[in-house]
JSON list of C-alpha atoms in Angstrom, two decimals:
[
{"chain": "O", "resi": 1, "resn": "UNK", "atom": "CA", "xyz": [96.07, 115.57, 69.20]},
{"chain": "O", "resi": 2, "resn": "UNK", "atom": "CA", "xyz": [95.04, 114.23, 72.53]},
{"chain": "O", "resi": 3, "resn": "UNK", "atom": "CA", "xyz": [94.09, 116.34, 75.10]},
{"chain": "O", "resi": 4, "resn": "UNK", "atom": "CA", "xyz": [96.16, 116.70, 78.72]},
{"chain": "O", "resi": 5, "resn": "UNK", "atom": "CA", "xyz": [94.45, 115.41, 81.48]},
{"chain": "O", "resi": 6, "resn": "UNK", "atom": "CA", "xyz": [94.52, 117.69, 84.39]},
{"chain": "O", "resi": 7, "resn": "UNK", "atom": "CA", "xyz": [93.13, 116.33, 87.77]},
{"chain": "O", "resi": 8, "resn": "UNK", "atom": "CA", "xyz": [93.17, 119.04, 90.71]},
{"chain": "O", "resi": 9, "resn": "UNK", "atom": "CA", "xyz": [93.40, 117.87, 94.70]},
{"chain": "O", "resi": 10, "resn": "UNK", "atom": "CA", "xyz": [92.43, 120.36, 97.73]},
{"chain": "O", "resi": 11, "resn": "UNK", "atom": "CA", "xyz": [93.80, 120.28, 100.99]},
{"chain": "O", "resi": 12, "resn": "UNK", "atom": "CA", "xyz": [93.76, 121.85, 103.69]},
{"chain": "O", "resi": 13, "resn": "UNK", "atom": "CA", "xyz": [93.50, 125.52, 102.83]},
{"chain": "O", "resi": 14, "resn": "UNK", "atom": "CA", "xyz": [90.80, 127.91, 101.96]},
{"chain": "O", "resi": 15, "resn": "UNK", "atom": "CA", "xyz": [90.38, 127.03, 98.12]},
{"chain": "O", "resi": 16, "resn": "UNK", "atom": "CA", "xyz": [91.21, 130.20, 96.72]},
{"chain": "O", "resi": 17, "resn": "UNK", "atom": "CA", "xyz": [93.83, 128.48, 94.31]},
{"chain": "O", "resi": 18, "resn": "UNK", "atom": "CA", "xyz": [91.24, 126.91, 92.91]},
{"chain": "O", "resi": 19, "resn": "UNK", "atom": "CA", "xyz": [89.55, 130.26, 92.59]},
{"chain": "O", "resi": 20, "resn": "UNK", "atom": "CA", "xyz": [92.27, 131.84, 91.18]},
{"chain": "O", "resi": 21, "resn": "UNK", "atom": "CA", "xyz": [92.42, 128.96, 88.05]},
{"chain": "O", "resi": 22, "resn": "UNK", "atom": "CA", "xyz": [88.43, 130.18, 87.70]},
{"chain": "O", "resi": 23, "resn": "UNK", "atom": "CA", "xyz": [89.63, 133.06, 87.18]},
{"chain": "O", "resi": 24, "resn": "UNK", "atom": "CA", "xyz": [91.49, 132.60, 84.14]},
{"chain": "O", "resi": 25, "resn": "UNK", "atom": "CA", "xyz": [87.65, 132.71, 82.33]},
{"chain": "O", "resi": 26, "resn": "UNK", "atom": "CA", "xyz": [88.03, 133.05, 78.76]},
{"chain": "O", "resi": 27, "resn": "UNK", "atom": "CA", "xyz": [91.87, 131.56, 79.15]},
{"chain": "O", "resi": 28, "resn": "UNK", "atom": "CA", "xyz": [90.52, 128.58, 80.71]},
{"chain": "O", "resi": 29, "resn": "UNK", "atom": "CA", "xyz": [87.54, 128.09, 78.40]},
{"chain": "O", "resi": 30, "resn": "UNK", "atom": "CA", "xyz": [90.11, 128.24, 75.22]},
{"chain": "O", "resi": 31, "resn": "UNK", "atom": "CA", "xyz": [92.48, 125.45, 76.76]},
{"chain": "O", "resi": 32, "resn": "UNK", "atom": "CA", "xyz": [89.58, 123.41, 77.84]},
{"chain": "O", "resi": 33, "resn": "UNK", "atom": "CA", "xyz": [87.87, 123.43, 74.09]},
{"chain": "O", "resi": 34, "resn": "UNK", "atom": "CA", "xyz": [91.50, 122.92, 72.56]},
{"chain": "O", "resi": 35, "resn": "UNK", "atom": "CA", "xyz": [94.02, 121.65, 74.87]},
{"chain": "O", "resi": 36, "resn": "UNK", "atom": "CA", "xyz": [93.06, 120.19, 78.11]},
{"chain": "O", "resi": 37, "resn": "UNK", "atom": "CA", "xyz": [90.82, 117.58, 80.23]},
{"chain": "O", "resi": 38, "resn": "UNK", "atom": "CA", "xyz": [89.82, 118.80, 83.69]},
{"chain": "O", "resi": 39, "resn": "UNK", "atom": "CA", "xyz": [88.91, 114.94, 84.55]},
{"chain": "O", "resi": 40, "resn": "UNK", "atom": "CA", "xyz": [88.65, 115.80, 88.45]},
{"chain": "O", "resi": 41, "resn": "UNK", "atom": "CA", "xyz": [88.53, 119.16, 90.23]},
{"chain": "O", "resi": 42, "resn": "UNK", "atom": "CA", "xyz": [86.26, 119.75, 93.59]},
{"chain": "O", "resi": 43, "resn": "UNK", "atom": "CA", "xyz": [84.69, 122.97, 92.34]},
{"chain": "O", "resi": 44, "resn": "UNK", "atom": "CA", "xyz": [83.76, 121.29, 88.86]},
{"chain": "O", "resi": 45, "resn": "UNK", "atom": "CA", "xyz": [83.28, 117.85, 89.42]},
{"chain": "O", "resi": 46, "resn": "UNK", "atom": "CA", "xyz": [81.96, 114.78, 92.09]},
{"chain": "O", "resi": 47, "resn": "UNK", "atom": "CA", "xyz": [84.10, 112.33, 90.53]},
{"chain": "O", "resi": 48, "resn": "UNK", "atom": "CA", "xyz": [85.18, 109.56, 93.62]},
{"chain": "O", "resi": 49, "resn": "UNK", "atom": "CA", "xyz": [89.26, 108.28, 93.54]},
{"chain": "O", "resi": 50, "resn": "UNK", "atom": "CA", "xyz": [91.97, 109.46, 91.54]},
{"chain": "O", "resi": 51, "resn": "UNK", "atom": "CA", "xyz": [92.31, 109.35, 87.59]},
{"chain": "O", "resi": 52, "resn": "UNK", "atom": "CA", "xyz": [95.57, 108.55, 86.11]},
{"chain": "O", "resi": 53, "resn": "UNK", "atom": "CA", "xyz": [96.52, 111.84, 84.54]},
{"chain": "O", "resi": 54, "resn": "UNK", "atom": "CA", "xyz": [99.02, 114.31, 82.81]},
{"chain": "O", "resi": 55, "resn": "UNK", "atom": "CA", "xyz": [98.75, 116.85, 85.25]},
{"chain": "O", "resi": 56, "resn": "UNK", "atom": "CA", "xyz": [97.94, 116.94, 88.89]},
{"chain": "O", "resi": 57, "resn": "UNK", "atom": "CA", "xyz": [97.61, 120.01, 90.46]},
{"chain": "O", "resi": 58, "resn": "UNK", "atom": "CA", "xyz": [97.31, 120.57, 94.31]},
{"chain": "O", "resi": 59, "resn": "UNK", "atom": "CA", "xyz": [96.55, 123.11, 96.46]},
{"chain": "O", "resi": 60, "resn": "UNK", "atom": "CA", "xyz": [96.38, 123.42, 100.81]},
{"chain": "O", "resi": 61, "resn": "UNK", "atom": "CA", "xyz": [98.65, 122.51, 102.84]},
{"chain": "O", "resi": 62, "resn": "UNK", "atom": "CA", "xyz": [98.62, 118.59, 104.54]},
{"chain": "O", "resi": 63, "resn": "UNK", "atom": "CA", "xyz": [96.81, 119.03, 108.00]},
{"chain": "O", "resi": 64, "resn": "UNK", "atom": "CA", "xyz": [95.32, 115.64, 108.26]},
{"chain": "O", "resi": 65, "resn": "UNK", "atom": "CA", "xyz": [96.23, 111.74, 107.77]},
{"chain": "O", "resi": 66, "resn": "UNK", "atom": "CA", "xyz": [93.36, 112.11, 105.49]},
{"chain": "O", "resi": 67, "resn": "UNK", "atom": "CA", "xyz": [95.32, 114.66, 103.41]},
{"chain": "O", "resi": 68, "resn": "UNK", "atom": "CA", "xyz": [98.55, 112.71, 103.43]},
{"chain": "O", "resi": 69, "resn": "UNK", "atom": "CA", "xyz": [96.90, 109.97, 102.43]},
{"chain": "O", "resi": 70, "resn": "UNK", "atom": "CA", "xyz": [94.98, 111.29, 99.70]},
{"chain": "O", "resi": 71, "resn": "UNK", "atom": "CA", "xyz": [97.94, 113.31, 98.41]},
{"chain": "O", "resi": 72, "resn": "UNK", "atom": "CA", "xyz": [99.95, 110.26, 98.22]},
{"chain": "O", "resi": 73, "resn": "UNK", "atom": "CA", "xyz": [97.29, 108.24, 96.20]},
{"chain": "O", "resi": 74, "resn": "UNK", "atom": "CA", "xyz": [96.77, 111.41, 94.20]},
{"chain": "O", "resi": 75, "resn": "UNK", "atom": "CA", "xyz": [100.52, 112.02, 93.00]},
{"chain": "O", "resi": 76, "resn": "UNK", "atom": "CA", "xyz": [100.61, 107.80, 92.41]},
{"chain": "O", "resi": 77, "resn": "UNK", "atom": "CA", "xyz": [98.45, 108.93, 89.59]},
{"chain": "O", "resi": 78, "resn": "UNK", "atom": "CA", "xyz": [100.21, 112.29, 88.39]},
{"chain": "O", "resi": 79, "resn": "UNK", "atom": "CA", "xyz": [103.00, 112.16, 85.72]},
{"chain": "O", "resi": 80, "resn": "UNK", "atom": "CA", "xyz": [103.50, 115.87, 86.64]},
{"chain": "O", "resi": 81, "resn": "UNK", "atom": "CA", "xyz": [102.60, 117.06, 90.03]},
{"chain": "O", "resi": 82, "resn": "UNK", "atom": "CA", "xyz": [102.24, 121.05, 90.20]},
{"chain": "O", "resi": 83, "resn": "UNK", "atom": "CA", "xyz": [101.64, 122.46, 94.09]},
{"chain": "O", "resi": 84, "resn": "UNK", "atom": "CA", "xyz": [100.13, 125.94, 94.18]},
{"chain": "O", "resi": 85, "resn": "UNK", "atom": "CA", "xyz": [100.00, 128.55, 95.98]},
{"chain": "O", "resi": 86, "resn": "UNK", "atom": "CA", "xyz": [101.84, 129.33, 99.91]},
{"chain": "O", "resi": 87, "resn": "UNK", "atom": "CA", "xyz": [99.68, 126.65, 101.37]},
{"chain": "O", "resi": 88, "resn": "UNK", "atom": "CA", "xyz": [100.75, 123.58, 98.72]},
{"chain": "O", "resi": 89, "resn": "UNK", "atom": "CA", "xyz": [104.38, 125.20, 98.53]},
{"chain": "O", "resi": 90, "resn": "UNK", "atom": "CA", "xyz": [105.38, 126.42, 101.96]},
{"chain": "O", "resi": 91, "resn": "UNK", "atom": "CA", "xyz": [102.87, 125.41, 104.25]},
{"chain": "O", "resi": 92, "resn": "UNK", "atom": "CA", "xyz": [100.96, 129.04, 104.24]},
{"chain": "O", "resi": 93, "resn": "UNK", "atom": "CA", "xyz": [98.53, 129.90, 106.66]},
{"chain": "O", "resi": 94, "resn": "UNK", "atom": "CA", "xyz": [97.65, 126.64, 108.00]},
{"chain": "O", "resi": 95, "resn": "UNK", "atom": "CA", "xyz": [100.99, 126.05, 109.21]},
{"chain": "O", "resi": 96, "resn": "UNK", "atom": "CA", "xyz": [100.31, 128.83, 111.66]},
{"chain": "O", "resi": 97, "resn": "UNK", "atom": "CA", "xyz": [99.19, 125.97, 113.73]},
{"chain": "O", "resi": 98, "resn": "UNK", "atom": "CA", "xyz": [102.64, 124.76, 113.93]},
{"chain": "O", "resi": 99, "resn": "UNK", "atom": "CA", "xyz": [103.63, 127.02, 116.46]},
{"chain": "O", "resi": 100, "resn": "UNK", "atom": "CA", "xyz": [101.09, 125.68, 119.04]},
{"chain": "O", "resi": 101, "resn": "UNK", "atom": "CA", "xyz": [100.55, 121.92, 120.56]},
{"chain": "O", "resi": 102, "resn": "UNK", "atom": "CA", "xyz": [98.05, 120.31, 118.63]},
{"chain": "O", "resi": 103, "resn": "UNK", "atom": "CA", "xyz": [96.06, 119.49, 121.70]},
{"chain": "O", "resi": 104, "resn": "UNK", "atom": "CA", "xyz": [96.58, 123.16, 123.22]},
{"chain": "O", "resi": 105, "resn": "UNK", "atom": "CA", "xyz": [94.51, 123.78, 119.89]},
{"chain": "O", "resi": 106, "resn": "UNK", "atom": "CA", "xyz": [92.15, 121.61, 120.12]},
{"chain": "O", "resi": 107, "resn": "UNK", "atom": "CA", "xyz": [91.44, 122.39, 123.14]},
{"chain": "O", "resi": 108, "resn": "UNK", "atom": "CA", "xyz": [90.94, 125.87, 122.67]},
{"chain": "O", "resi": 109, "resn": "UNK", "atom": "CA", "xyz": [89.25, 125.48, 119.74]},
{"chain": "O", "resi": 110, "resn": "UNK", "atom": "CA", "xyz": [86.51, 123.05, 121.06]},
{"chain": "O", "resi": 111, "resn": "UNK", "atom": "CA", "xyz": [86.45, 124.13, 124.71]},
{"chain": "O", "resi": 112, "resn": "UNK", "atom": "CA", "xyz": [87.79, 127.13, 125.92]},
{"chain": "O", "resi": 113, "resn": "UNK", "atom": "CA", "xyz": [86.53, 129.44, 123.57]},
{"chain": "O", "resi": 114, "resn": "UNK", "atom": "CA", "xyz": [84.17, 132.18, 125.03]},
{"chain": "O", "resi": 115, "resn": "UNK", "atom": "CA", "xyz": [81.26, 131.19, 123.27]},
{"chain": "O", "resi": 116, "resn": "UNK", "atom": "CA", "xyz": [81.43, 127.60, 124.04]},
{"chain": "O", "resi": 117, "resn": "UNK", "atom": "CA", "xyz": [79.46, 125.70, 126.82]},
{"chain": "O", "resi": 118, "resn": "UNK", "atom": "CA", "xyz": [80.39, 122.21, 127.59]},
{"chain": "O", "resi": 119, "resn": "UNK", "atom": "CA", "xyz": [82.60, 121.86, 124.78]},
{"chain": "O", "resi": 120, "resn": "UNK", "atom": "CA", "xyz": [84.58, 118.80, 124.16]},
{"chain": "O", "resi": 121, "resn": "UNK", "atom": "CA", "xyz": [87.41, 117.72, 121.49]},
{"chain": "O", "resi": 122, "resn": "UNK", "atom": "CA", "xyz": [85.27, 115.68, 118.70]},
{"chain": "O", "resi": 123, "resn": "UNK", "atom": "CA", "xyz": [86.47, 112.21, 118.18]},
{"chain": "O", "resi": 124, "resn": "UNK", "atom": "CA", "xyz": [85.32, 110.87, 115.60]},
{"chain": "O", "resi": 125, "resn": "UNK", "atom": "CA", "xyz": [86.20, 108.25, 112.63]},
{"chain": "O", "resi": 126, "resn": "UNK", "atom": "CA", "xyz": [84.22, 110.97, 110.40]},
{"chain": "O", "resi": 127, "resn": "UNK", "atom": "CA", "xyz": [86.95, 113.26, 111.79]},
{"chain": "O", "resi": 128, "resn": "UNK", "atom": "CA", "xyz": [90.37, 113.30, 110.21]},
{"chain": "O", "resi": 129, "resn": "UNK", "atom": "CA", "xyz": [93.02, 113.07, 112.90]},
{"chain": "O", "resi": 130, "resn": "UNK", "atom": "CA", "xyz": [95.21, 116.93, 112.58]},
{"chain": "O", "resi": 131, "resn": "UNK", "atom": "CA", "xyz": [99.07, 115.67, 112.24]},
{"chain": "O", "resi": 132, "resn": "UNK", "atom": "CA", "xyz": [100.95, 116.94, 114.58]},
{"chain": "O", "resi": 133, "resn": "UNK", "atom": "CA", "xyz": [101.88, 119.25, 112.20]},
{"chain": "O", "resi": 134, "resn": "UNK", "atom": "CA", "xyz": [101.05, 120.89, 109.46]},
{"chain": "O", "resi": 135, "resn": "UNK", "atom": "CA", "xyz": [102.97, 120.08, 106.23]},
{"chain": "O", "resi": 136, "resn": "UNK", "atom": "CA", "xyz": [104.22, 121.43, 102.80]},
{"chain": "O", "resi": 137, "resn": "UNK", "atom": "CA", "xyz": [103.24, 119.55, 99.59]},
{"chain": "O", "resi": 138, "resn": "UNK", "atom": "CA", "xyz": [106.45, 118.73, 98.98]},
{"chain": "O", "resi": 139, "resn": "UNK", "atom": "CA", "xyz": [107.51, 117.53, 102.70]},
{"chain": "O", "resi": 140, "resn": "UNK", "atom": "CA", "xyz": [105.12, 114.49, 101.80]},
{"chain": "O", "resi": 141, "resn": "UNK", "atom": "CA", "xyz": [105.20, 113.20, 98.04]},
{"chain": "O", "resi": 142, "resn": "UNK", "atom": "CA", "xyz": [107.68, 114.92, 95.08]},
{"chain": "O", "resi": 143, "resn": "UNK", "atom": "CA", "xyz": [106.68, 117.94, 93.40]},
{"chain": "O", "resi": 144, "resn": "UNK", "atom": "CA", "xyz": [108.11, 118.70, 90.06]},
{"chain": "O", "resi": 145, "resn": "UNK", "atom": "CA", "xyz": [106.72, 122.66, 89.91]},
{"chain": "O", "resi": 146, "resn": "UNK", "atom": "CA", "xyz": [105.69, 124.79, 92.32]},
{"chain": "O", "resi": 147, "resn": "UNK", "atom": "CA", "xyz": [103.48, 128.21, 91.82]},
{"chain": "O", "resi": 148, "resn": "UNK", "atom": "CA", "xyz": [103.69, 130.53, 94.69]},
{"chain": "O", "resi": 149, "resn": "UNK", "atom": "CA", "xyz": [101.23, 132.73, 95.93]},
{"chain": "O", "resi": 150, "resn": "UNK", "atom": "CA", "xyz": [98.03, 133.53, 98.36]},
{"chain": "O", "resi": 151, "resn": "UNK", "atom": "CA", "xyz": [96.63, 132.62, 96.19]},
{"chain": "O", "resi": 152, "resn": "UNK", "atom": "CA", "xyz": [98.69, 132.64, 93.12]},
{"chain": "O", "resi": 153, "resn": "UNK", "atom": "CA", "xyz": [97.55, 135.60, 90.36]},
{"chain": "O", "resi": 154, "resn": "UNK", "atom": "CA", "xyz": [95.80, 133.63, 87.37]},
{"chain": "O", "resi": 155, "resn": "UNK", "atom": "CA", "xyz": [98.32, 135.13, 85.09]},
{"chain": "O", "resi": 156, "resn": "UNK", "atom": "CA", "xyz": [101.02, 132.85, 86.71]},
{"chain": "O", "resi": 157, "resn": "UNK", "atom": "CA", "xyz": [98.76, 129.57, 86.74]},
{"chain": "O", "resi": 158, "resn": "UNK", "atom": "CA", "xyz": [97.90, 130.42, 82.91]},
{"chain": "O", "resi": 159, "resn": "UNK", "atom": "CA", "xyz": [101.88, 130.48, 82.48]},
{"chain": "O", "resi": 160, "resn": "UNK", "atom": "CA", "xyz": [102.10, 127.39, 84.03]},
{"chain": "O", "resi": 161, "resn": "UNK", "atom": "CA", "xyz": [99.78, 126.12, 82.24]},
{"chain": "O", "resi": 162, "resn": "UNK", "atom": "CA", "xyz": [101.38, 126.85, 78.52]},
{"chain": "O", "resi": 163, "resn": "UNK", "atom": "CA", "xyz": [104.67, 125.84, 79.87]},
{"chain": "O", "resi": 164, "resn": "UNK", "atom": "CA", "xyz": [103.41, 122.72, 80.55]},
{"chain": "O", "resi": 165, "resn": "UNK", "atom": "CA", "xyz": [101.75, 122.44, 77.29]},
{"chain": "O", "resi": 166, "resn": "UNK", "atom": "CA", "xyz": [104.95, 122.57, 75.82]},
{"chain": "O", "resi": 167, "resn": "UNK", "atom": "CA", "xyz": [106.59, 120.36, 77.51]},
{"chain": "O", "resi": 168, "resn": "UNK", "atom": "CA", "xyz": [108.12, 122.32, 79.77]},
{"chain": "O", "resi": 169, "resn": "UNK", "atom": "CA", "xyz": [108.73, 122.06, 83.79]},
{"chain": "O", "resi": 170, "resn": "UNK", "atom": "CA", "xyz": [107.27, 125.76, 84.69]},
{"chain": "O", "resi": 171, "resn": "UNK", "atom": "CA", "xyz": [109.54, 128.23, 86.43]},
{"chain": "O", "resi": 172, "resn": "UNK", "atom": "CA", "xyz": [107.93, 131.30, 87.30]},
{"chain": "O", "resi": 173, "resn": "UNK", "atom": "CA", "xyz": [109.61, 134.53, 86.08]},
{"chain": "O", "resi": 174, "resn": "UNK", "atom": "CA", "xyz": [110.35, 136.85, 89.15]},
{"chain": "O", "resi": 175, "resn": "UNK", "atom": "CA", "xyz": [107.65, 139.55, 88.16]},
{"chain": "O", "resi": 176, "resn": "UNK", "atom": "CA", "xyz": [105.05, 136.44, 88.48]},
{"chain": "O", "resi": 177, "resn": "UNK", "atom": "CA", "xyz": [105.75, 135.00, 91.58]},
{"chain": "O", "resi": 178, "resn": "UNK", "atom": "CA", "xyz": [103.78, 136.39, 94.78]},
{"chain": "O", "resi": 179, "resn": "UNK", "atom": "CA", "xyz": [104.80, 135.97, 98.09]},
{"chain": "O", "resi": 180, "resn": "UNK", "atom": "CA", "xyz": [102.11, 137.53, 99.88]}
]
């Protein structure tokens, strides 16, 4: 039997989603000998693009027009697109942001802070533009499962996982999902 090609995408967040799908260790080490295909994942591979694939998974919340484009490539080349954790699902953390001015931000950020002297805004082509907002997953491109959670316990993303194996669109059970 084939295995299912998983690709993984990271946004704007702090990566411990991906951290949390290390953690499943042994778990992760049986479905990768047996059942699955990491093809791309940031903390595992350097591979450039995006891979047509089973299984996308996604994590951080969209914060650039470098995100929002990438996301949209990336779920072009997902049959099944998963978001986890508060950032992917809800717009977590980063969306903090929303409640501020994007330029009020910047400009606090990169020249009124204490420590700064002669601080400017960078602008840059090497710099993603910040939207004007910060945005969930699923405000951008369609998400068929989402797995809650800052980040989400490895025990869910392992459910996921086998539900997906199956053939089956994951729905956490209420004991698994996290709302931290």
């Amino acid at each position: 039997m084939a295995k299912v090609k998983v690709s993984t995408l990271w946004l704007s967040g702090c990566a411990g989603c991906h951290m949390s799908l290390l953690d499943l260790d042994e778990a992760l080490v049986e479905l990768l000998l047996d059942r699955i295909e990491i093809v791309k994942s940031p903390p595992l591979t350097d591979v450039k693009g995006h891979i047509q694939v089973d299984v996308g998974i996604v994590e951080g919340a969209v914060a650039t027009e470098e995100d929002e484009e990438e996301l949209r490539k990336f779920r072009e080349k997902c049959k099944i697109l998963v978001a986890i954790g508060d950032c992917a699902c809800f717009g977590g953390i980063t969306s903090y942001r929303n409640l501020f001015d994007k330029e009020e931000i910047l400009s606090r950020v990169y020249v009124g802070t204490e420590s700064v002297v002669d601080g400017k805004v960078p602008r840059s082509k090497y710099v993603p533009p910040l939207l004007d907002k910060v945005k969930a997953v699923g405000n951008v491109v369609g998400v068929d499962a989402h797995i809650p959670g800052c980040p989400p316990s490895p025990k869910a993303l392992l459910y996921a996982m086998k539900e997906l194996l199956e053939g089956r669109i994951p729905i956490l059970p209420s004991e698994m999902a996290s709302f931290e």
